[in-house]
Amino acid sequence: MKKKALIFGVTGQDGAYLSKFLLKKGYTVHGVIRRSSSINTLRLNDIYKDPFAKKRNFVLHYGDVTDSLSVLNIIEKVRPTEIYNLAAQSHVAVSFDIPEYTTNADALGTLRILEAIVKVDKKIKFYQAGSSEMFGKVVEKPQNEKTPFYPRSPYGVAKVYSYWITLNYRESYKLFACNGILFNHESPLRGETFVTKKVVKGLCRIKNNKQKKLYLGNLYSKRDWGHAEDYVVAMWKMLQNKVPDDFVICTGKQYTIKKFINLVAKKLKIKIKWRGRGINEKAYDQNNNCIIECHQRYFRPAEVDTLQGDYSKAKKVLKWKPKKNLEDLINDMISFELKQISK
Ligand code: NAP
Ligand code: GDD
């Protein structure tokens, strides 16, 4: 029988990559989109299907994970074989500004989907988009599936709730429900306000005289960055495993934000020199123009200083490992950005 996936958060970075991956695998893909006053399906342009076409393998539904009725109605109507919950207010810094909404969407949203699965069909498999932000102020290095959580933001706390409620419904109702604990993953489709996209886009525009300066926050936090295209494969593999389980997905390597900036600048042949310390640290180009400054607005009330994962379990059980390294990721992001500028 043809498999049918339902993706909450289909319009996001991972939603777009996962949709394309599942369509290639022969799935019919249903996605949930929010009503918006401006177009929010840009990442789906190449797979979008005319709603009046007779046969469609990609179908969109209006809904919202903060709205129980829409969640239940869509699941009842679609009757998917697999549900991927990627829907979230996913920006850590913004979660300090809108903590209540973040909790509603990122924590209770997961509960709403799980409840609907119990009501509609307990055989529906479920993937929950957990995050390395749950490790927060890390209690060990590197982090694996057994590392205790210590979240540092309303976003991280909400994701911890979702992790436990997913595990609880797995144990209580015997659902095939899995938690992916994914470390940062980026791509050309990354949201504009995440640091990698900001740096790549900013430096590409500076190189092409479209922008003079880039403002950033903490340059010294360390992240384990992978490519979103690799990570959606791991989500799917979790739901094809014999038993439901939880998996850390990462590259095992970490870099500071400053190192990431230096690598991007080198690729773009911008020679940068750093001067100053703390909030006064600045980057200058070969003509002594200041092109990067730090600004208080991009620092967070509490920071996650270091993240580095261990994907041994996923490697052993799911036969998953990342295919793209940081250099591949940067090359992909830069060539996308340069194409955008030349358009
Ligand atoms: P993203 O680009 O921000 O996409 C989030 C998606 O969720 C968008 O489609 C967004 O819709 C949707 N959404 C937000 N609030 C919603 C609501 N109330 N109801 C329904 N949909 C809602 O995030 P991403 O990078 O693809 O990440 C996907 C998931 O993985 C998220 O849950 C994120 O927290 C988690 N995660 C991401 C990473 C990472 O590094 N990327 C790492 C670990 C975990 P709009 O387009 O309408 O805003
Ligand atoms: N966004 C942003 N903007 N971050 C900055 C900036 C800036 O101008 N300057 C420095 N940073 C630092 C942040 O303080 C953080 O330490 C690091 O760059 C990464 O920030 P983000 O790219 O916003 O990602 P994140 O690590 O906070 O969260 C992402 O990864 C999580 C997985 O660990 C998001 O995708 C989350 O949804 C995801 O769960």
Coordinates of C-alpha atoms and ligand atoms in Angstrom, one line a residue:
M1 CA 0.0 0.0 0.0
K2 CA 1.2 3.5 -0.8
K3 CA 2.5 5.3 2.3
K4 CA 0.9 8.6 3.3
A5 CA 2.8 11.1 5.4
L6 CA 1.4 14.1 7.2
I7 CA 3.9 16.9 8.0
F8 CA 3.1 19.6 10.6
G9 CA 5.6 22.4 9.9
V10 CA 5.8 21.6 6.1
T11 CA 6.6 25.2 5.1
G12 CA 9.8 25.3 7.2
Q13 CA 13.4 24.4 6.3
D14 CA 13.0 20.7 7.3
G15 CA 9.4 20.4 6.1
A16 CA 10.6 21.3 2.6
Y17 CA 13.5 18.9 2.6
L18 CA 11.4 16.1 4.1
S19 CA 8.6 16.6 1.7
K20 CA 10.9 16.3 -1.3
F21 CA 12.6 13.2 0.2
L22 CA 9.3 11.4 0.9
L23 CA 7.9 12.2 -2.5
K24 CA 11.0 10.6 -4.1
K25 CA 10.3 7.6 -1.9
G26 CA 6.9 7.3 -3.5
Y27 CA 4.9 8.7 -0.6
T28 CA 1.8 10.9 -0.9
V29 CA 2.7 13.9 1.3
H30 CA 0.1 16.0 3.1
G31 CA 1.3 19.2 4.8
V32 CA -0.2 21.6 7.3
I33 CA 0.2 25.3 6.6
R34 CA -0.9 28.3 8.6
R35 CA -3.0 31.1 7.2
S36 CA -0.7 34.0 6.5
S37 CA -1.1 37.5 5.0
S38 CA 1.9 36.9 2.8
I39 CA 3.0 33.8 0.9
N40 CA 4.5 31.2 3.2
T41 CA 5.0 28.3 0.7
L42 CA 8.1 29.7 -1.1
R43 CA 10.2 26.7 0.1
L44 CA 7.7 24.4 -1.5
N45 CA 7.5 26.1 -4.9
D46 CA 9.1 23.2 -6.9
I47 CA 6.7 20.6 -5.5
Y48 CA 3.5 22.6 -5.1
K49 CA 0.6 21.1 -6.9
D50 CA -2.4 22.8 -8.4
P51 CA -5.3 22.1 -5.9
F52 CA -7.6 21.4 -8.8
A53 CA -5.4 18.8 -10.4
K54 CA -7.1 15.4 -10.4
K55 CA -4.2 13.3 -9.0
R56 CA -2.0 14.9 -6.4
N57 CA 0.8 13.4 -4.4
F58 CA 1.3 16.7 -2.5
V59 CA -1.6 18.2 -0.6
L60 CA -1.7 21.2 1.7
H61 CA -4.3 21.8 4.5
Y62 CA -4.8 24.8 6.7
G63 CA -4.3 24.1 10.4
D64 CA -2.3 25.1 13.5
V65 CA -0.9 23.0 16.3
T66 CA -2.3 25.5 18.8
D67 CA -5.8 24.6 17.5
S68 CA -6.9 21.1 18.7
L69 CA -9.9 20.9 16.4
S70 CA -7.8 21.5 13.2
V71 CA -5.2 19.0 14.4
L72 CA -7.9 16.3 15.0
N73 CA -9.8 17.1 11.8
I74 CA -6.8 17.0 9.6
I75 CA -5.6 13.7 11.0
E76 CA -9.0 12.2 10.7
K77 CA -9.4 13.3 7.1
V78 CA -5.9 12.3 5.9
R79 CA -5.5 9.1 7.9
P80 CA -1.8 9.1 7.4
T81 CA 0.6 6.2 8.0
E82 CA 3.2 8.5 9.4
I83 CA 3.1 11.9 11.1
Y84 CA 6.1 14.2 11.4
N85 CA 5.8 17.0 13.9
L86 CA 8.2 19.7 12.8
A87 CA 5.8 22.6 13.7
A88 CA 7.4 25.0 16.2
Q89 CA 8.2 28.5 17.0
S90 CA 11.8 27.4 16.5
H91 CA 13.8 30.6 17.2
V92 CA 15.5 30.3 20.6
A93 CA 16.0 34.1 21.2
V94 CA 12.4 34.8 20.1
S95 CA 11.1 32.3 22.7
F96 CA 12.2 34.7 25.4
D97 CA 10.0 37.4 23.8
I98 CA 6.9 35.1 23.3
P99 CA 7.3 32.4 25.9
E100 CA 3.7 31.6 26.3
Y101 CA 3.0 31.2 22.6
T102 CA 6.2 29.1 22.3
T103 CA 5.1 26.8 25.0
N104 CA 1.6 26.5 23.5
A105 CA 3.0 25.5 20.0
D106 CA 6.2 23.7 20.9
A107 CA 4.9 21.7 24.0
L108 CA 1.1 21.5 23.9
G109 CA 1.1 21.3 20.1
T110 CA 2.8 17.9 20.5
L111 CA 0.3 16.7 23.1
R112 CA -2.6 17.7 20.7
I113 CA -1.2 15.6 17.9
L114 CA -0.5 12.6 20.2
E115 CA -4.1 12.8 21.6
A116 CA -5.5 12.9 18.1
I117 CA -3.4 9.8 17.1
V118 CA -4.8 7.9 20.1
K119 CA -8.4 8.9 19.1
V120 CA -8.0 8.3 15.3
D121 CA -5.7 5.3 14.9
K122 CA -3.0 4.1 17.3
K123 CA -1.1 2.6 14.4
I124 CA -0.1 5.9 13.0
K125 CA 3.7 6.3 13.5
F126 CA 4.9 9.6 15.0
Y127 CA 8.1 11.6 14.8
Q128 CA 8.8 14.4 17.2
A129 CA 11.3 17.1 16.3
G130 CA 13.4 17.2 19.5
S131 CA 16.4 19.4 19.8
S132 CA 19.9 19.6 21.2
E133 CA 18.7 22.8 22.9
M134 CA 17.2 20.3 25.5
F135 CA 20.8 19.6 26.7
G136 CA 21.3 23.4 27.2
K137 CA 23.9 23.9 29.9
V138 CA 25.4 20.6 29.1
V139 CA 26.2 18.2 31.9
E140 CA 28.5 16.0 29.8
K141 CA 30.5 16.1 26.5
P142 CA 29.6 14.9 23.9
Q143 CA 25.9 14.6 24.4
N144 CA 24.1 11.3 23.6
E145 CA 20.6 9.8 24.2
K146 CA 21.4 9.2 27.9
T147 CA 22.7 12.7 28.7
P148 CA 20.3 14.5 31.1
F149 CA 18.6 17.6 29.9
Y150 CA 19.2 21.2 31.3
P151 CA 17.3 23.5 29.0
R152 CA 18.2 27.2 28.9
S153 CA 15.3 28.9 27.2
P154 CA 11.5 28.7 27.0
Y155 CA 12.0 27.0 23.7
G156 CA 14.3 24.4 25.2
V157 CA 11.9 23.8 28.1
A158 CA 8.9 23.3 25.8
K159 CA 10.9 20.8 23.7
V160 CA 11.8 18.9 26.9
Y161 CA 8.0 18.6 27.6
S162 CA 7.4 17.3 24.1
Y163 CA 10.2 14.8 24.5
W164 CA 8.7 13.3 27.7
I165 CA 5.1 13.4 26.5
T166 CA 6.1 11.5 23.3
L167 CA 7.9 8.9 25.4
N168 CA 4.9 8.8 27.8
Y169 CA 2.4 8.1 25.0
R170 CA 4.7 5.5 23.6
E171 CA 4.8 3.7 26.9
S172 CA 1.1 4.3 27.9
Y173 CA -0.6 3.7 24.6
K174 CA 2.0 1.6 22.8
L175 CA 2.3 4.2 20.1
F176 CA 5.1 4.0 17.5
A177 CA 6.4 7.4 18.6
C178 CA 10.1 8.5 18.3
N179 CA 12.0 11.5 19.5
G180 CA 14.7 12.8 17.2
I181 CA 17.2 14.8 19.2
L182 CA 18.6 16.8 16.4
F183 CA 21.6 19.2 16.6
N184 CA 21.7 22.4 14.6
H185 CA 21.2 21.7 10.9
E186 CA 21.3 24.3 8.2
S187 CA 20.9 24.7 4.5
P188 CA 20.3 27.3 1.8
L189 CA 16.6 27.1 2.9
R190 CA 17.5 28.1 6.5
G191 CA 15.4 30.8 8.1
E192 CA 17.0 34.3 7.6
T193 CA 17.5 35.1 11.3
F194 CA 19.5 32.0 12.3
V195 CA 23.2 32.7 12.6
T196 CA 24.6 30.6 9.7
K197 CA 22.1 32.1 7.2
K198 CA 22.7 35.6 8.6
V199 CA 26.5 35.3 8.2
V200 CA 26.4 33.7 4.7
K201 CA 23.8 36.1 3.4
G202 CA 25.4 39.1 5.0
L203 CA 29.0 38.4 3.8
C204 CA 27.8 37.5 0.3
R205 CA 25.9 40.9 0.2
I206 CA 28.9 42.7 1.6
K207 CA 31.2 41.1 -1.0
N208 CA 28.8 42.3 -3.7
N209 CA 28.5 45.9 -2.3
K210 CA 24.8 45.3 -1.4
Q211 CA 25.4 45.8 2.4
K212 CA 28.0 47.5 4.5
K213 CA 27.9 45.8 7.9
L214 CA 26.5 42.8 9.7
Y215 CA 25.5 42.9 13.4
L216 CA 25.8 39.7 15.5
G217 CA 25.7 38.6 19.1
N218 CA 27.8 36.0 20.9
L219 CA 30.8 34.9 18.7
Y220 CA 32.1 32.3 21.1
S221 CA 29.2 29.8 21.5
K222 CA 30.0 26.4 19.8
R223 CA 27.6 24.5 17.7
D224 CA 27.6 21.1 16.0
W225 CA 26.3 22.0 12.5
G226 CA 25.0 19.5 10.0
H227 CA 23.1 19.7 6.7
A228 CA 19.3 19.6 6.8
E229 CA 19.2 17.3 3.7
D230 CA 21.0 14.6 5.7
Y231 CA 19.0 15.1 8.8
V232 CA 15.5 14.5 7.3
V233 CA 16.7 11.1 6.1
A234 CA 17.4 10.2 9.8
M235 CA 13.8 11.3 10.7
W236 CA 12.4 8.9 8.1
K237 CA 14.8 6.1 9.2
M238 CA 13.5 6.4 12.8
L239 CA 10.0 5.6 11.6
Q240 CA 11.2 2.6 9.5
N241 CA 13.1 1.1 12.5
K242 CA 11.7 -2.2 14.0
V243 CA 10.9 -0.5 17.3
P244 CA 10.1 3.1 18.3
D245 CA 13.1 4.7 19.9
D246 CA 14.9 8.0 20.5
F247 CA 18.1 9.1 18.6
V248 CA 20.7 11.8 18.6
I249 CA 21.4 13.1 15.1
C250 CA 24.6 15.3 14.7
T251 CA 28.0 15.4 13.1
G252 CA 30.1 15.0 16.3
K253 CA 32.1 18.1 15.4
Q254 CA 31.8 21.6 16.8
Y255 CA 32.9 25.1 15.8
T256 CA 32.5 28.6 17.3
I257 CA 30.4 31.2 15.5
K258 CA 33.7 33.1 14.9
K259 CA 35.3 30.1 13.2
F260 CA 32.2 29.8 11.0
I261 CA 32.5 33.4 10.0
N262 CA 36.2 33.0 9.2
L263 CA 35.5 30.0 7.0
V264 CA 32.7 31.8 5.0
A265 CA 34.9 34.9 4.6
K266 CA 37.8 32.7 3.3
K267 CA 35.5 31.1 0.7
L268 CA 34.4 34.5 -0.4
K269 CA 38.0 35.7 -0.5
I270 CA 37.3 38.5 2.1
K271 CA 40.4 38.9 4.2
I272 CA 39.1 39.7 7.7
K273 CA 41.0 40.9 10.8
W274 CA 39.4 40.8 14.2
R275 CA 40.1 43.6 16.7
G276 CA 38.7 44.4 20.2
R277 CA 37.2 42.2 22.9
G278 CA 33.8 41.2 24.2
I279 CA 31.0 43.3 22.8
N280 CA 33.6 45.6 21.2
E281 CA 35.0 42.9 19.0
K282 CA 34.8 43.8 15.4
A283 CA 35.9 42.4 12.0
Y284 CA 37.6 44.6 9.3
D285 CA 38.1 43.8 5.7
Q286 CA 41.3 44.4 3.7
N287 CA 40.4 48.0 3.2
N288 CA 40.0 48.5 6.9
N289 CA 36.2 48.8 6.7
C290 CA 34.4 47.5 9.7
I291 CA 32.1 44.7 8.3
I292 CA 31.0 42.9 11.5
E293 CA 30.0 44.4 14.9
C294 CA 28.4 42.9 17.9
H295 CA 25.2 44.3 19.3
Q296 CA 23.6 43.7 22.7
R297 CA 20.2 42.9 21.0
Y298 CA 21.6 39.6 19.6
F299 CA 22.7 38.3 23.0
R300 CA 20.3 36.1 24.9
P301 CA 19.3 36.2 28.6
A302 CA 20.8 32.7 29.0
E303 CA 23.1 31.1 26.4
V304 CA 23.8 27.5 25.4
D305 CA 27.6 27.8 25.3
T306 CA 28.6 24.5 23.7
L307 CA 26.9 21.6 21.9
Q308 CA 28.6 18.6 20.4
G309 CA 26.7 15.3 19.8
D310 CA 27.5 11.6 19.6
Y311 CA 25.5 9.8 16.9
S312 CA 26.9 6.3 17.6
K313 CA 23.4 4.9 18.3
A314 CA 21.9 6.2 15.0
K315 CA 25.0 4.9 13.2
K316 CA 24.6 1.4 14.7
V317 CA 20.8 1.0 14.7
L318 CA 19.7 3.2 11.8
K319 CA 22.8 2.9 9.7
W320 CA 22.7 6.7 9.5
K321 CA 25.7 9.0 9.3
P322 CA 26.0 12.6 7.9
K323 CA 27.1 12.7 4.3
K324 CA 27.9 16.5 4.1
N325 CA 30.5 18.2 6.2
L326 CA 30.7 21.9 7.2
E327 CA 32.6 22.8 4.1
D328 CA 29.9 21.2 1.9
L329 CA 27.3 23.1 3.9
I330 CA 29.0 26.4 3.5
N331 CA 29.6 25.8 -0.2
D332 CA 25.9 25.0 -0.7
M333 CA 24.7 28.0 1.3
I334 CA 27.1 30.4 -0.5
S335 CA 26.3 29.3 -4.0
F336 CA 22.5 29.7 -3.3
E337 CA 23.1 33.2 -1.9
L338 CA 25.2 34.3 -4.8
K339 CA 22.6 33.1 -7.2
Q340 CA 19.9 35.1 -5.3
I341 CA 22.0 38.2 -5.5
S342 CA 22.7 37.8 -9.2
K343 CA 18.9 37.4 -9.9
Ligands
NAP1 P1 11.5 26.4 10.8 O1 12.1 26.6 9.5 O2 11.3 27.5 11.8 O3 10.0 25.8 10.5 C1 9.0 25.7 11.5 C2 7.7 25.3 10.9 O4 6.7 25.2 11.9 C3 7.2 26.2 9.8 O5 6.5 25.5 8.8 C4 6.2 27.1 10.6 O6 5.1 27.6 9.8 C5 5.6 25.9 11.5 N1 4.8 26.4 12.6 C6 5.2 27.3 13.5 N2 4.2 27.5 14.5 C7 3.2 26.7 14.1 C8 1.9 26.5 14.6 N3 1.4 27.1 15.7 N4 1.1 25.6 13.9 C9 1.5 25.0 12.8 N5 2.8 25.2 12.3 C10 3.6 26.0 12.9 O7 12.2 25.2 11.6 P2 13.1 24.0 11.0 O8 14.5 24.5 11.1 O9 12.6 23.5 9.8 O10 12.9 22.9 12.2 C11 11.9 22.0 12.2 C12 11.6 21.5 13.6 O11 12.8 20.9 14.1 C13 11.2 22.5 14.6 O12 10.3 21.9 15.5 C14 12.5 22.9 15.3 O13 12.2 23.4 16.6 C15 13.1 21.5 15.3 N6 14.6 21.5 15.3 C16 15.3 22.3 14.4 C17 16.7 22.2 14.4 C18 17.5 23.0 13.4 O14 18.7 23.2 13.6 N7 16.9 23.4 12.3 C19 17.4 21.4 15.3 C20 16.6 20.7 16.3 C21 15.2 20.8 16.2 P3 5.3 29.1 9.2 O15 6.1 28.9 7.9 O16 3.9 29.5 8.9 O17 6.0 30.0 10.2
GDD2 N1 20.3 33.8 15.6 C1 21.4 34.4 15.9 N2 21.6 35.7 15.5 N3 22.3 33.8 16.7 C2 23.5 34.5 17.0 C3 23.7 35.7 16.5 C4 22.8 36.4 15.7 O1 22.9 37.5 15.3 N4 25.0 36.1 16.9 C5 25.5 35.1 17.6 N5 24.6 34.1 17.7 C6 24.7 32.8 18.4 C7 23.6 32.5 19.3 O2 23.7 33.2 20.6 C8 23.7 31.0 19.5 O3 24.7 30.7 20.5 C9 24.3 30.6 18.2 O4 24.7 31.7 17.5 C10 23.3 29.8 17.3 O5 22.1 30.6 17.2 P1 21.0 30.1 16.1 O6 21.5 30.0 14.8 O7 19.8 31.1 16.4 O8 20.6 28.7 16.6 P2 20.3 28.0 18.0 O9 21.4 27.1 18.3 O10 19.9 29.0 19.0 O11 19.0 27.2 17.7 C11 18.9 26.4 16.5 O12 19.3 25.1 16.8 C12 18.6 24.4 17.7 C13 19.3 23.0 17.9 O13 20.3 23.1 18.8 C14 17.4 26.4 16.1 O14 17.2 25.8 14.8 C15 16.5 25.6 17.1 O15 15.2 25.5 16.6 C16 17.2 24.2 17.3 O16 16.4 23.4 18.1

